Amino acid sequence: MASVGRQLFLSKRVVTEAGVADGGVLVNENGLIERTLNREQANTLIAESDGDLTVVDGGGLALMAGVVDSHVHVNEPGRTAWEGFQTATSAAAAGGITTIVDMPLNSIPPTTTLENLKIKASSAEGNVFVDVGFWGGVIVGNQDSLRDLVKAGVVGFKCFLCPSGVDEFPNVQAEDLEKAFAALEGTGSLLAFHAEVEDEINESSKKILKKDPEEYSTYLESRPPKMELNAISLISSFLNKTDVRVHVVHVSSATVVPLLNEARQKRITASNTAWRGGVTAETCHHYLSLSAEQIPRGRSEYKCAPPIRDMDNKENLWKYLLEDKLDMVVSDHSPCTPELKCSNNLEAWGGISSVQFGLSLFWTEARARGLDLTSICKYMCAAPAQLCGIEDRKGALKPGLDADIVFFDPDAEFTVTADIIRHKNKLTPYIGKTLKGVVRKTYVRGQLVYTEGEIVGGPKGKLLLNKL
C-alpha cells in the first residue's frame, strides 16, 4: 500500500464501546491506529506538528470503527451474475463496512477444499474495495480438507443442517458433524450452523403445498420455529463432547435463544475459556427491521431462510440482543438474479440483498429504541471481529489495529432507491424505505475508499488470508 503519511482524524463525536467523546484518532503512515486522543491532546499534537500531519476534521459527524459484516455471500466465481467481489465490496464501502467475510457458497466451486479457496482468492485478488475474509465450508466427506483450510486462514467453517438450495453444497447429518468436530478439535477454529432441521414430510406439509404460494404466510408456515429448535437440540448434543467453538448464523426464531444461552452457560461452567464460552449466535437486519405482517403478497424479495417471523418475534429478538443473549447483527447478504425472485414464495430463491444498508437499518431501529451510537460498535464491529478471530486487526478504534474508519451522520436520513444501490442486482425489500443515518466517508487502513456517494480510486482492499 502507498503511504499516505500520518493522519489525525477529528470529531466532536468519537464513538467507541466505552462512549462518545470529543477527540481524535492518530493514524501512522502504515495505516495503523497509533493512539486515540481527547480534544486537548489533539490540539497539542496539531500545534507541535511540523507539517508532517494531515488533519481530517469530521466536525459533528460521528467517527466510528468500520463495520465488520461476517456474513456475506459474494458468489464469485461461478455465480458472478448473482454478485461479484467488485460490486459487493463497493456496496460495503458505501455502507460503512470495511471488512466483509465471504460465505463458502454460492460460488462454484464452494470453499470446501484448499484448491477451491485458491480459486476463490484469485477471483477476489485486486477486485476488492474493502478487506475480505473467508469462511470455509463443511460438507459430506470433506473432513480431511479442514485443517488445510485453517492453516490458510479461513475464519471458520459453515455447514447446513437442511438442504442449502445448491447441489454443490450438500447438508450434513450427525455422523458428518462427528467427523468435522474431530478434525477441528484443537485448531481454535469454529463451526457455524445454518440451524434448521426439517421434520419428515407429514400431513401438514402436504396441506401447505395446496395453499396459495404467493401469500407470504404459506412460506412462513413451511418453515416453522420447530425447525430451528430441532437444530439447536442437535448442536447442543455435541457441546459436552468437543471444545470446538460453535456459532449459529441468522437466528430467526426468538424461541431458540434461551436454549442457546443455556448451552453457553453450561460450557462456561465447564471452564471453557473461549469468548462467550464458545457458543455464539447472530441475528440479521431483516429480522430486526421487518415483520411477516407487513410483507405484501407475491413479493419474494422478502423471502429468506429461516423466514422473517411476526412482530412479537421481532421484539423478542431485540430484547434478547439487548440482554446480550444474542451476540451480533450481520446482513446475510444473499443476492440472486431477478428472475429467481418470482411471485411464488415456495419456489423463489431465498435470500435478501442488504449489505449496503445494514448500518442504517440497524441505526434506524436502534435509535427508535433509545440506543446510542455505542450499540453499533458493540454489535456490528467488535463482536463480528471477535467471532472471526480478527479482533487484533479489526472492529475497534484501538492502538495497533487497522485504521478502518467511518464518518457517519446519525441525524441525516435517506430513502433507498434502485439508483443508489451498488450491489449487482437491485432487488431488495428496502426500496422506498426511509432510513436514519448516512455514511459520509469510509477509510480502509487509513485510505479513503468512499466519500459522499462516490467510490474513490481503484480497489484498495486486502484478502485476510495466509500465504496460499
XYZ file of N, CA, C and O in Angstrom, residues 274-373:
400
model
N -13.104 -19.909 25.975
C -13.302 -19.186 24.718
C -14.274 -18.023 24.923
O -15.049 -17.999 25.880
N -14.205 -17.057 24.019
C -15.134 -15.931 24.064
C -16.565 -16.457 24.083
O -16.916 -17.311 23.270
N -17.362 -15.975 25.043
C -18.768 -16.371 25.192
C -18.928 -17.879 25.386
O -19.944 -18.473 25.001
N -17.888 -18.497 25.983
C -17.958 -19.934 26.216
C -17.915 -20.764 24.953
O -18.180 -21.967 24.975
N -17.555 -20.110 23.839
C -17.509 -20.835 22.568
C -18.870 -21.185 22.017
O -18.997 -22.066 21.162
N -19.920 -20.480 22.478
C -21.273 -20.655 21.936
C -21.824 -19.265 21.618
O -22.123 -18.490 22.534
N -21.911 -18.941 20.334
C -22.340 -17.606 19.926
C -23.451 -17.695 18.890
O -23.682 -18.754 18.291
N -24.126 -16.570 18.694
C -25.227 -16.534 17.731
C -25.401 -15.118 17.209
O -25.158 -14.139 17.922
N -25.829 -15.040 15.973
C -26.108 -13.755 15.333
C -27.570 -13.689 14.927
O -28.238 -14.723 14.773
N -28.053 -12.469 14.755
C -29.291 -12.271 14.015
C -29.022 -11.256 12.919
O -27.887 -10.767 12.791
N -30.019 -10.960 12.121
C -29.797 -10.170 10.906
C -30.704 -8.942 10.860
O -31.726 -8.878 11.542
N -30.321 -8.007 10.022
C -31.062 -6.753 9.905
C -32.524 -6.986 9.529
O -33.412 -6.290 10.027
N -32.777 -7.969 8.670
C -34.166 -8.168 8.241
C -35.043 -8.679 9.367
O -36.224 -8.344 9.430
N -34.480 -9.472 10.263
C -35.286 -9.966 11.379
C -35.559 -8.877 12.419
O -36.547 -8.947 13.152
N -34.671 -7.880 12.467
C -34.825 -6.782 13.420
C -35.567 -5.582 12.835
O -35.948 -4.672 13.576
N -35.747 -5.581 11.509
C -36.361 -4.429 10.843
C -37.729 -4.721 10.243
O -38.536 -3.801 10.063
N -37.991 -5.977 9.909
C -39.201 -6.340 9.176
C -40.015 -7.352 9.980
O -39.495 -8.009 10.877
N -41.278 -7.467 9.649
C -42.122 -8.491 10.269
C -43.060 -9.075 9.227
O -43.380 -8.432 8.211
N -43.508 -10.302 9.478
C -44.319 -11.041 8.496
C -45.593 -10.298 8.131
O -46.037 -10.353 6.977
N -46.167 -9.590 9.105
C -47.439 -8.915 8.867
C -47.369 -7.863 7.762
O -48.380 -7.542 7.140
N -46.174 -7.322 7.523
C -46.060 -6.223 6.557
C -45.591 -6.675 5.172
O -45.411 -5.848 4.280
N -45.413 -7.979 4.977
C -44.886 -8.445 3.692
C -46.021 -8.594 2.686
O -46.962 -9.358 2.903
N -45.939 -7.885 1.556
C -47.024 -7.945 0.566
C -47.058 -9.289 -0.160
O -46.057 -10.002 -0.254
N -48.180 -9.590 -0.695
C -48.397 -10.810 -1.480
C -47.494 -10.820 -2.715
O -47.325 -9.823 -3.407
N -46.877 -11.992 -2.980
C -46.103 -12.181 -4.207
C -44.797 -11.422 -4.270
O -44.225 -11.273 -5.342
N -44.268 -11.003 -3.139
C -43.043 -10.189 -3.119
C -41.901 -10.998 -2.495
O -41.575 -10.851 -1.328
N -41.299 -11.841 -3.315
C -40.314 -12.782 -2.767
C -38.958 -12.151 -2.493
O -38.043 -12.839 -2.035
N -38.804 -10.843 -2.759
C -37.562 -10.196 -2.311
C -37.467 -10.193 -0.787
O -36.408 -9.965 -0.212
N -38.590 -10.473 -0.110
C -38.610 -10.606 1.348
C -38.308 -12.040 1.796
O -38.199 -12.293 2.998
N -38.198 -12.950 0.869
C -38.033 -14.357 1.248
C -36.585 -14.650 1.636
O -35.640 -14.315 0.914
N -36.422 -15.304 2.776
C -35.116 -15.769 3.216
C -35.341 -16.997 4.079
O -36.470 -17.318 4.439
N -34.256 -17.691 4.385
C -34.365 -18.886 5.229
C -33.308 -18.815 6.321
O -32.123 -18.657 6.009
N -33.730 -18.922 7.578
C -35.100 -19.020 8.080
C -35.895 -17.771 7.737
O -35.319 -16.737 7.414
N -37.223 -17.837 7.845
C -38.051 -16.733 7.380
C -38.158 -15.583 8.385
O -37.874 -15.741 9.570
N -38.570 -14.434 7.865
C -38.969 -13.316 8.717
C -40.265 -13.716 9.413
O -41.214 -14.159 8.764
N -40.298 -13.568 10.740
C -41.461 -14.008 11.504
C -42.271 -12.795 11.977
O -42.098 -11.696 11.460
N -43.182 -12.997 12.921
C -44.148 -11.938 13.236
C -43.547 -10.850 14.129
O -42.409 -10.934 14.591
N -44.356 -9.802 14.362
C -43.905 -8.635 15.101
C -43.471 -8.986 16.526
O -42.459 -8.476 17.018
N -44.211 -9.841 17.203
C -43.839 -10.233 18.560
C -42.471 -10.897 18.582
O -41.655 -10.654 19.482
N -42.216 -11.731 17.593
C -40.914 -12.397 17.487
C -39.807 -11.370 17.288
O -38.736 -11.449 17.923
N -40.045 -10.397 16.417
C -39.068 -9.326 16.176
C -38.725 -8.604 17.482
O -37.547 -8.373 17.792
N -39.733 -8.263 18.255
C -39.494 -7.545 19.510
C -38.739 -8.421 20.508
O -37.893 -7.924 21.263
N -39.008 -9.711 20.495
C -38.272 -10.614 21.383
C -36.808 -10.747 20.979
O -35.919 -10.864 21.836
N -36.535 -10.730 19.667
C -35.143 -10.746 19.212
C -34.408 -9.506 19.722
O -33.256 -9.599 20.188
N -35.043 -8.352 19.629
C -34.437 -7.133 20.159
C -34.187 -7.260 21.664
O -33.129 -6.882 22.168
N -35.146 -7.790 22.374
C -34.994 -7.968 23.823
C -33.776 -8.824 24.133
O -32.942 -8.468 24.979
N -33.643 -9.950 23.439
C -32.520 -10.845 23.701
C -31.185 -10.215 23.290
O -30.156 -10.435 23.940
N -31.190 -9.446 22.206
C -29.964 -8.772 21.784
C -29.493 -7.818 22.875
O -28.309 -7.810 23.243
N -30.414 -7.033 23.393
C -30.048 -6.040 24.393
C -29.734 -6.665 25.743
O -29.115 -6.029 26.601
N -30.142 -7.904 25.942
C -29.764 -8.649 27.150
C -28.466 -9.434 26.953
O -28.062 -10.216 27.824
N -27.822 -9.238 25.802
C -26.573 -9.931 25.458
C -26.739 -11.436 25.365
O -25.799 -12.200 25.614
N -27.900 -11.870 24.971
C -28.123 -13.299 24.727
C -27.976 -13.627 23.238
O -27.868 -14.793 22.864
N -27.998 -12.610 22.403
C -27.534 -12.687 21.022
C -26.297 -11.804 20.938
O -26.206 -10.801 21.647
N -25.366 -12.154 20.073
C -24.053 -11.529 20.133
C -23.787 -10.447 19.106
O -22.987 -9.549 19.359
N -24.425 -10.534 17.960
C -24.062 -9.617 16.881
C -25.178 -9.534 15.846
O -26.094 -10.360 15.829
N -25.049 -8.514 14.971
C -26.021 -8.294 13.899
C -25.263 -8.167 12.581
O -24.334 -7.369 12.468
N -25.662 -8.970 11.601
C -24.978 -9.033 10.303
C -26.021 -8.999 9.190
O -27.219 -9.014 9.452
N -25.550 -8.964 7.956
C -26.510 -8.790 6.849
C -27.074 -10.099 6.310
O -28.242 -10.152 5.931
N -26.263 -11.163 6.255
C -26.601 -12.325 5.430
C -27.036 -11.852 4.046
O -28.085 -12.237 3.523
N -26.202 -10.986 3.453
C -26.439 -10.517 2.077
C -26.386 -11.724 1.152
O -25.344 -12.345 0.980
N -27.540 -12.111 0.597
C -27.628 -13.330 -0.211
C -28.415 -13.041 -1.489
O -29.599 -13.369 -1.604
N -27.764 -12.404 -2.465
C -28.463 -11.956 -3.668
C -28.598 -13.052 -4.717
O -27.994 -14.118 -4.624
N -29.400 -12.757 -5.712
C -29.542 -13.643 -6.870
C -29.996 -12.773 -8.035
O -30.218 -11.570 -7.889
N -30.130 -13.383 -9.194
C -30.641 -12.648 -10.357
C -32.153 -12.446 -10.213
O -32.838 -13.245 -9.575
N -32.691 -11.374 -10.809
C -34.105 -11.037 -10.607
C -35.073 -12.149 -10.987
O -36.107 -12.316 -10.330
N -34.739 -12.935 -12.017
C -35.687 -13.959 -12.461
C -35.871 -15.079 -11.440
O -36.857 -15.825 -11.491
N -34.934 -15.200 -10.489
C -35.079 -16.214 -9.444
C -35.977 -15.742 -8.302
O -36.306 -16.511 -7.408
N -36.374 -14.487 -8.365
C -37.286 -13.928 -7.363
C -38.674 -13.795 -7.985
O -39.161 -12.690 -8.244
N -39.324 -14.925 -8.191
C -40.660 -14.932 -8.792
C -41.707 -14.670 -7.705
O -41.390 -14.562 -6.520
N -42.975 -14.587 -8.089
C -44.028 -14.273 -7.118
C -44.421 -15.477 -6.263
O -45.126 -15.327 -5.266
N -43.966 -16.666 -6.656
C -44.254 -17.891 -5.892
C -43.243 -18.012 -4.752
O -42.072 -18.308 -4.974
N -43.693 -17.800 -3.531
C -42.776 -17.782 -2.393
C -42.197 -19.152 -2.061
O -41.176 -19.240 -1.378
N -42.830 -20.222 -2.527
C -42.283 -21.554 -2.268
C -41.186 -21.916 -3.263
O -40.309 -22.728 -2.957
N -41.223 -21.310 -4.445
C -40.252 -21.642 -5.488
C -39.123 -20.617 -5.625
O -38.053 -20.945 -6.121
N -39.349 -19.383 -5.219
C -38.359 -18.317 -5.397
C -37.096 -18.600 -4.582
O -37.134 -19.297 -3.563
N -35.969 -18.036 -5.044
C -34.730 -18.144 -4.288
C -34.905 -17.420 -2.957
O -35.465 -16.334 -2.879
N -34.367 -18.017 -1.895
C -34.466 -17.410 -0.574
C -33.198 -16.669 -0.202
O -32.166 -17.283 0.045
N -33.262 -15.364 -0.188
C -32.106 -14.561 0.195
C -32.437 -13.087 0.067
O -33.189 -12.692 -0.832
N -31.900 -12.277 0.957
C -32.181 -10.846 0.974
C -30.904 -10.068 0.702
O -29.852 -10.352 1.291
N -30.982 -9.101 -0.194
C -29.852 -8.234 -0.520
C -29.908 -6.981 0.354
O -30.917 -6.274 0.338
N -28.817 -6.729 1.084
C -28.889 -5.588 2.010
C -27.533 -5.061 2.448
O -27.482 -4.149 3.282
N -26.422 -5.594 1.938
C -25.122 -5.286 2.536
C -24.859 -3.782 2.608
O -24.283 -3.286 3.579
N -25.321 -3.025 1.641
C -25.046 -1.584 1.608
C -25.793 -0.817 2.698
O -25.365 0.269 3.084
N -26.880 -1.388 3.191
C -27.769 -0.610 4.051
C -27.821 -1.101 5.502
O -28.589 -0.581 6.308
N -26.986 -2.077 5.840
C -27.058 -2.673 7.168
C -26.848 -1.688 8.300
O -27.584 -1.704 9.302
N -25.849 -0.823 8.176
C -25.573 0.139 9.237
C -26.773 1.052 9.466
O -27.199 1.276 10.608
N -27.353 1.553 8.398
C -28.505 2.454 8.525
C -29.752 1.712 8.982
O -30.558 2.257 9.750
N -29.930 0.470 8.538
C -31.061 -0.331 9.014
C -30.982 -0.530 10.522
O -31.965 -0.354 11.249
N -29.798 -0.900 10.988
C -29.640 -1.117 12.423
C -29.859 0.181 13.198
O -30.584 0.207 14.204
N -29.250 1.266 12.732
C -29.344 2.530 13.461
C -30.782 3.059 13.478
O -31.228 3.606 14.488
N -31.522 2.861 12.406
C -32.924 3.293 12.363
C -33.710 2.649 13.499
O -34.468 3.324 14.215
N -33.542 1.347 13.660
C -34.275 0.629 14.705
C -33.684 0.890 16.093
O -34.418 1.042 17.073
N -32.361 0.937 16.183
C -31.712 1.125 17.485
C -32.035 2.500 18.056
O -32.338 2.642 19.253
N -31.976 3.515 17.197
C -32.269 4.875 17.657
C -33.713 4.975 18.142
O -33.979 5.631 19.161
N -34.626 4.328 17.425
C -36.039 4.362 17.825
C -36.244 3.708 19.176
O -37.249 3.981 19.861
N -35.296 2.843 19.583
C -35.390 2.171 20.883
C -34.568 2.864 21.956
O -34.377 2.340 23.047
N -34.058 4.045 21.645
C -33.325 4.826 22.627
C -31.872 4.441 22.798
O -31.215 4.891 23.750
N -31.331 3.636 21.902
C -29.926 3.254 21.998
C -29.038 4.361 21.452
O -29.464 5.168 20.627
N -27.777 4.375 21.882
C -26.853 5.366 21.346
C -25.886 4.696 20.367
O -25.971 3.497 20.084
N -24.962 5.500 19.867
C -24.074 5.021 18.809
C -23.145 3.904 19.262
O -22.633 3.142 18.435
